[in-house]
Amino acid sequence: KVVLDFLAAQLGDRTFFAGDRISLADIVAGTIVIWLPQMGVPLAKYPNLSRWADALTKRESWQQSQPTPAQLGALKERIQALMAQREI
């Protein structure tokens, strides 16, 4: 909550953290924030972060850099296999 409050305050009503252009701050924050809803952390209390995340993920360059569902599935299987090995 503290981090999301901080990010929401920094973003304000701007399109991106540095204004109208994407910056390193957007890329760094985006690597975590866009996945939060899928991990059970809703962004409903942060409408500006939700809007920003939607805009970020619609960018073609962002889409090209993100893993596909198949890649995510393969990663999940690999992690589960590694965890199972440690439980032996």
XYZ file of N, CA and C in Angstrom:
264
model
N 0.818 -1.184 0.000
C 0.000 0.000 0.000
C 0.866 1.253 0.000
N 1.906 1.257 0.764
C 2.767 2.440 0.833
C 3.382 2.737 -0.531
N 3.843 1.710 -1.205
C 4.468 1.910 -2.517
C 3.435 2.382 -3.525
N 2.245 1.775 -3.517
C 1.207 2.196 -4.455
C 0.763 3.625 -4.179
N 0.664 4.002 -2.915
C 0.341 5.388 -2.566
C 1.405 6.336 -3.115
N 2.658 5.959 -2.942
C 3.766 6.780 -3.435
C 3.708 6.922 -4.954
N 3.542 5.794 -5.652
C 3.493 5.833 -7.119
C 2.303 6.653 -7.618
N 1.148 6.460 -6.989
C -0.040 7.216 -7.397
C 0.183 8.719 -7.203
N 0.814 9.090 -6.111
C 1.095 10.505 -5.853
C 2.091 11.061 -6.863
N 3.109 10.275 -7.208
C 4.114 10.726 -8.165
C 3.525 10.865 -9.564
N 2.641 9.947 -9.937
C 2.027 9.971 -11.265
C 1.042 11.128 -11.381
N 0.255 11.326 -10.344
C -0.739 12.399 -10.396
C -1.693 12.191 -11.558
N -1.928 13.254 -12.325
C -2.830 13.143 -13.471
C -2.072 13.125 -14.797
N -0.764 12.909 -14.719
C 0.049 12.856 -15.942
C -0.140 11.523 -16.659
N 0.159 11.495 -17.930
C 0.074 10.267 -18.721
C 1.127 9.275 -18.267
N 2.338 9.764 -18.095
C 3.455 8.944 -17.640
C 4.148 9.689 -16.493
N 5.040 9.023 -15.804
C 5.676 9.632 -14.636
C 6.433 10.911 -14.968
N 7.018 10.992 -16.157
C 7.770 12.189 -16.525
C 6.944 13.155 -17.372
N 5.659 12.912 -17.511
C 4.808 13.804 -18.306
C 4.138 13.058 -19.443
N 4.314 13.573 -20.662
C 3.676 12.971 -21.834
C 4.515 11.885 -22.495
N 5.749 11.732 -22.041
C 6.643 10.738 -22.659
C 7.000 9.665 -21.660
N 7.114 8.443 -22.157
C 7.508 7.324 -21.310
C 8.959 7.516 -20.857
N 9.244 7.102 -19.649
C 10.590 7.244 -19.105
C 11.006 5.946 -18.414
N 12.212 5.935 -17.936
C 12.713 4.779 -17.201
C 11.840 4.496 -15.978
N 11.319 5.525 -15.351
C 10.446 5.336 -14.184
C 9.218 4.501 -14.554
N 8.650 4.741 -15.718
C 7.481 3.970 -16.165
C 7.852 2.512 -16.413
N 8.989 2.298 -17.005
C 9.426 0.933 -17.302
C 9.672 0.162 -16.012
N 10.368 0.782 -15.083
C 10.674 0.113 -13.814
C 9.394 -0.163 -13.030
N 8.559 0.845 -12.860
C 7.312 0.656 -12.111
C 6.400 -0.329 -12.837
N 6.389 -0.259 -14.146
C 5.518 -1.133 -14.927
C 5.858 -2.600 -14.813
N 7.120 -2.916 -14.568
C 7.496 -4.328 -14.463
C 6.827 -5.007 -13.284
N 6.380 -4.247 -12.319
C 5.700 -4.800 -11.136
C 4.204 -4.489 -11.157
N 3.875 -3.224 -11.346
C 2.496 -2.778 -11.171
C 1.525 -3.483 -12.119
N 1.919 -3.711 -13.353
C 0.971 -4.323 -14.303
C 0.580 -5.748 -13.904
N 1.389 -6.414 -13.118
C 1.103 -7.790 -12.710
C 0.317 -7.871 -11.406
N 0.225 -6.800 -10.666
C -0.422 -6.839 -9.359
C -1.862 -7.348 -9.390
N -2.714 -6.867 -10.318
C -4.083 -7.389 -10.332
C -4.153 -8.907 -10.541
N -3.238 -9.443 -11.328
C -3.220 -10.889 -11.559
C -2.745 -11.656 -10.331
N -2.105 -10.963 -9.407
C -1.632 -11.583 -8.174
C -2.551 -11.277 -6.997
N -3.733 -10.736 -7.300
C -4.703 -10.483 -6.255
C -4.608 -9.126 -5.583
N -3.836 -8.219 -6.149
C -3.722 -6.866 -5.597
C -4.433 -5.917 -6.563
N -5.679 -5.583 -6.269
C -6.438 -4.729 -7.192
C -5.919 -3.292 -7.197
N -6.095 -2.651 -8.333
C -5.699 -1.247 -8.459
C -6.912 -0.322 -8.382
N -8.060 -0.842 -7.961
C -9.299 -0.069 -7.923
C -9.178 1.208 -7.088
N -8.394 1.171 -6.035
C -8.219 2.355 -5.184
C -7.236 3.356 -5.794
N -6.649 2.987 -6.918
C -5.649 3.822 -7.577
C -6.034 3.999 -9.047
N -7.088 4.751 -9.327
C -7.548 4.870 -10.722
C -6.496 5.448 -11.662
N -5.653 6.341 -11.161
C -4.615 6.884 -12.042
C -3.564 5.823 -12.377
N -3.219 4.956 -11.427
C -2.276 3.869 -11.729
C -2.910 2.854 -12.671
N -4.180 2.597 -12.489
C -4.884 1.663 -13.371
C -4.909 2.198 -14.803
N -5.237 3.473 -14.952
C -5.239 4.113 -16.276
C -3.850 4.075 -16.899
N -2.859 4.405 -16.089
C -1.476 4.407 -16.555
C -1.048 3.002 -16.994
N -1.371 1.981 -16.186
C -1.005 0.605 -16.517
C -1.674 0.170 -17.818
N -2.921 0.548 -18.002
C -3.611 0.223 -19.256
C -2.917 0.873 -20.439
N -2.576 2.148 -20.307
C -1.896 2.859 -21.393
C -0.531 2.235 -21.684
N 0.166 1.876 -20.631
C 1.493 1.281 -20.791
C 1.422 -0.050 -21.528
N 0.503 -0.894 -21.112
C 0.414 -2.235 -21.714
C -0.153 -2.221 -23.126
N -0.762 -1.119 -23.543
C -1.270 -1.008 -24.914
C -0.187 -0.577 -25.893
N 0.916 -0.118 -25.387
C 2.020 0.299 -26.269
C 2.617 -0.924 -26.970
N 2.802 -0.809 -28.255
C 3.352 -1.930 -29.025
C 4.722 -2.346 -28.492
N 5.543 -1.371 -28.143
C 6.878 -1.702 -27.638
C 6.785 -2.472 -26.323
N 5.796 -2.152 -25.486
C 5.625 -2.874 -24.228
C 5.171 -4.303 -24.516
N 4.218 -4.439 -25.413
C 3.693 -5.759 -25.756
C 4.786 -6.667 -26.307
N 5.679 -6.101 -27.081
C 6.763 -6.893 -27.660
C 7.759 -7.354 -26.608
N 7.832 -6.658 -25.495
C 8.819 -7.005 -24.470
C 8.274 -7.943 -23.399
N 6.978 -8.203 -23.414
C 6.365 -9.009 -22.369
C 6.324 -10.487 -22.750
N 6.403 -11.358 -21.769
C 6.339 -12.793 -22.058
C 4.950 -13.185 -22.536
N 4.915 -14.194 -23.380
C 3.641 -14.722 -23.861
C 3.028 -15.606 -22.775
N 1.731 -15.895 -22.877
C 1.127 -16.822 -21.917
C 1.844 -18.182 -21.891
N 2.299 -18.648 -23.043
C 3.029 -19.921 -23.091
C 4.349 -19.823 -22.331
N 5.042 -18.706 -22.477
C 6.302 -18.514 -21.754
C 6.056 -18.439 -20.252
N 4.997 -17.751 -19.856
C 4.666 -17.679 -18.431
C 4.313 -19.050 -17.877
N 3.568 -19.845 -18.672
C 3.223 -21.201 -18.250
C 4.453 -22.072 -18.089
N 5.381 -21.958 -19.028
C 6.616 -22.734 -18.957
C 7.439 -22.330 -17.737
N 7.490 -21.044 -17.451
C 8.219 -20.565 -16.272
C 7.582 -21.101 -14.997
N 6.273 -21.054 -14.944
C 5.564 -21.561 -13.765
C 5.862 -23.040 -13.555
N 5.829 -23.824 -14.628
C 6.136 -25.257 -14.531
C 7.562 -25.482 -14.050
N 8.487 -24.687 -14.566
C 9.897 -24.836 -14.163
C 10.071 -24.511 -12.680
N 9.443 -23.449 -12.230
C 9.537 -23.075 -10.818
C 8.939 -24.167 -9.945
N 7.779 -24.700 -10.346
C 7.144 -25.762 -9.576
C 8.026 -27.000 -9.528
N 8.679 -27.337 -10.631
C 9.573 -28.492 -10.663
C 10.765 -28.281 -9.736
N 11.329 -27.091 -9.763
C 12.465 -26.792 -8.883
C 12.052 -26.847 -7.418
N 10.872 -26.326 -7.126
C 10.388 -26.372 -5.743
C 10.118 -27.803 -5.302
N 9.624 -28.626 -6.192
C 9.347 -30.025 -5.869
C 10.655 -30.765 -5.598
N 11.704 -30.454 -6.331
C 12.996 -31.087 -6.100
C 13.534 -30.761 -4.711
N 13.311 -29.577 -4.253
C 13.802 -29.161 -2.935
C 13.035 -29.791 -1.791
N 11.814 -30.246 -2.085
C 10.981 -30.855 -1.048
C 11.328 -32.312 -0.818
N 12.146 -32.888 -1.664
C 12.482 -34.318 -1.547
C 13.309 -34.595 -0.323
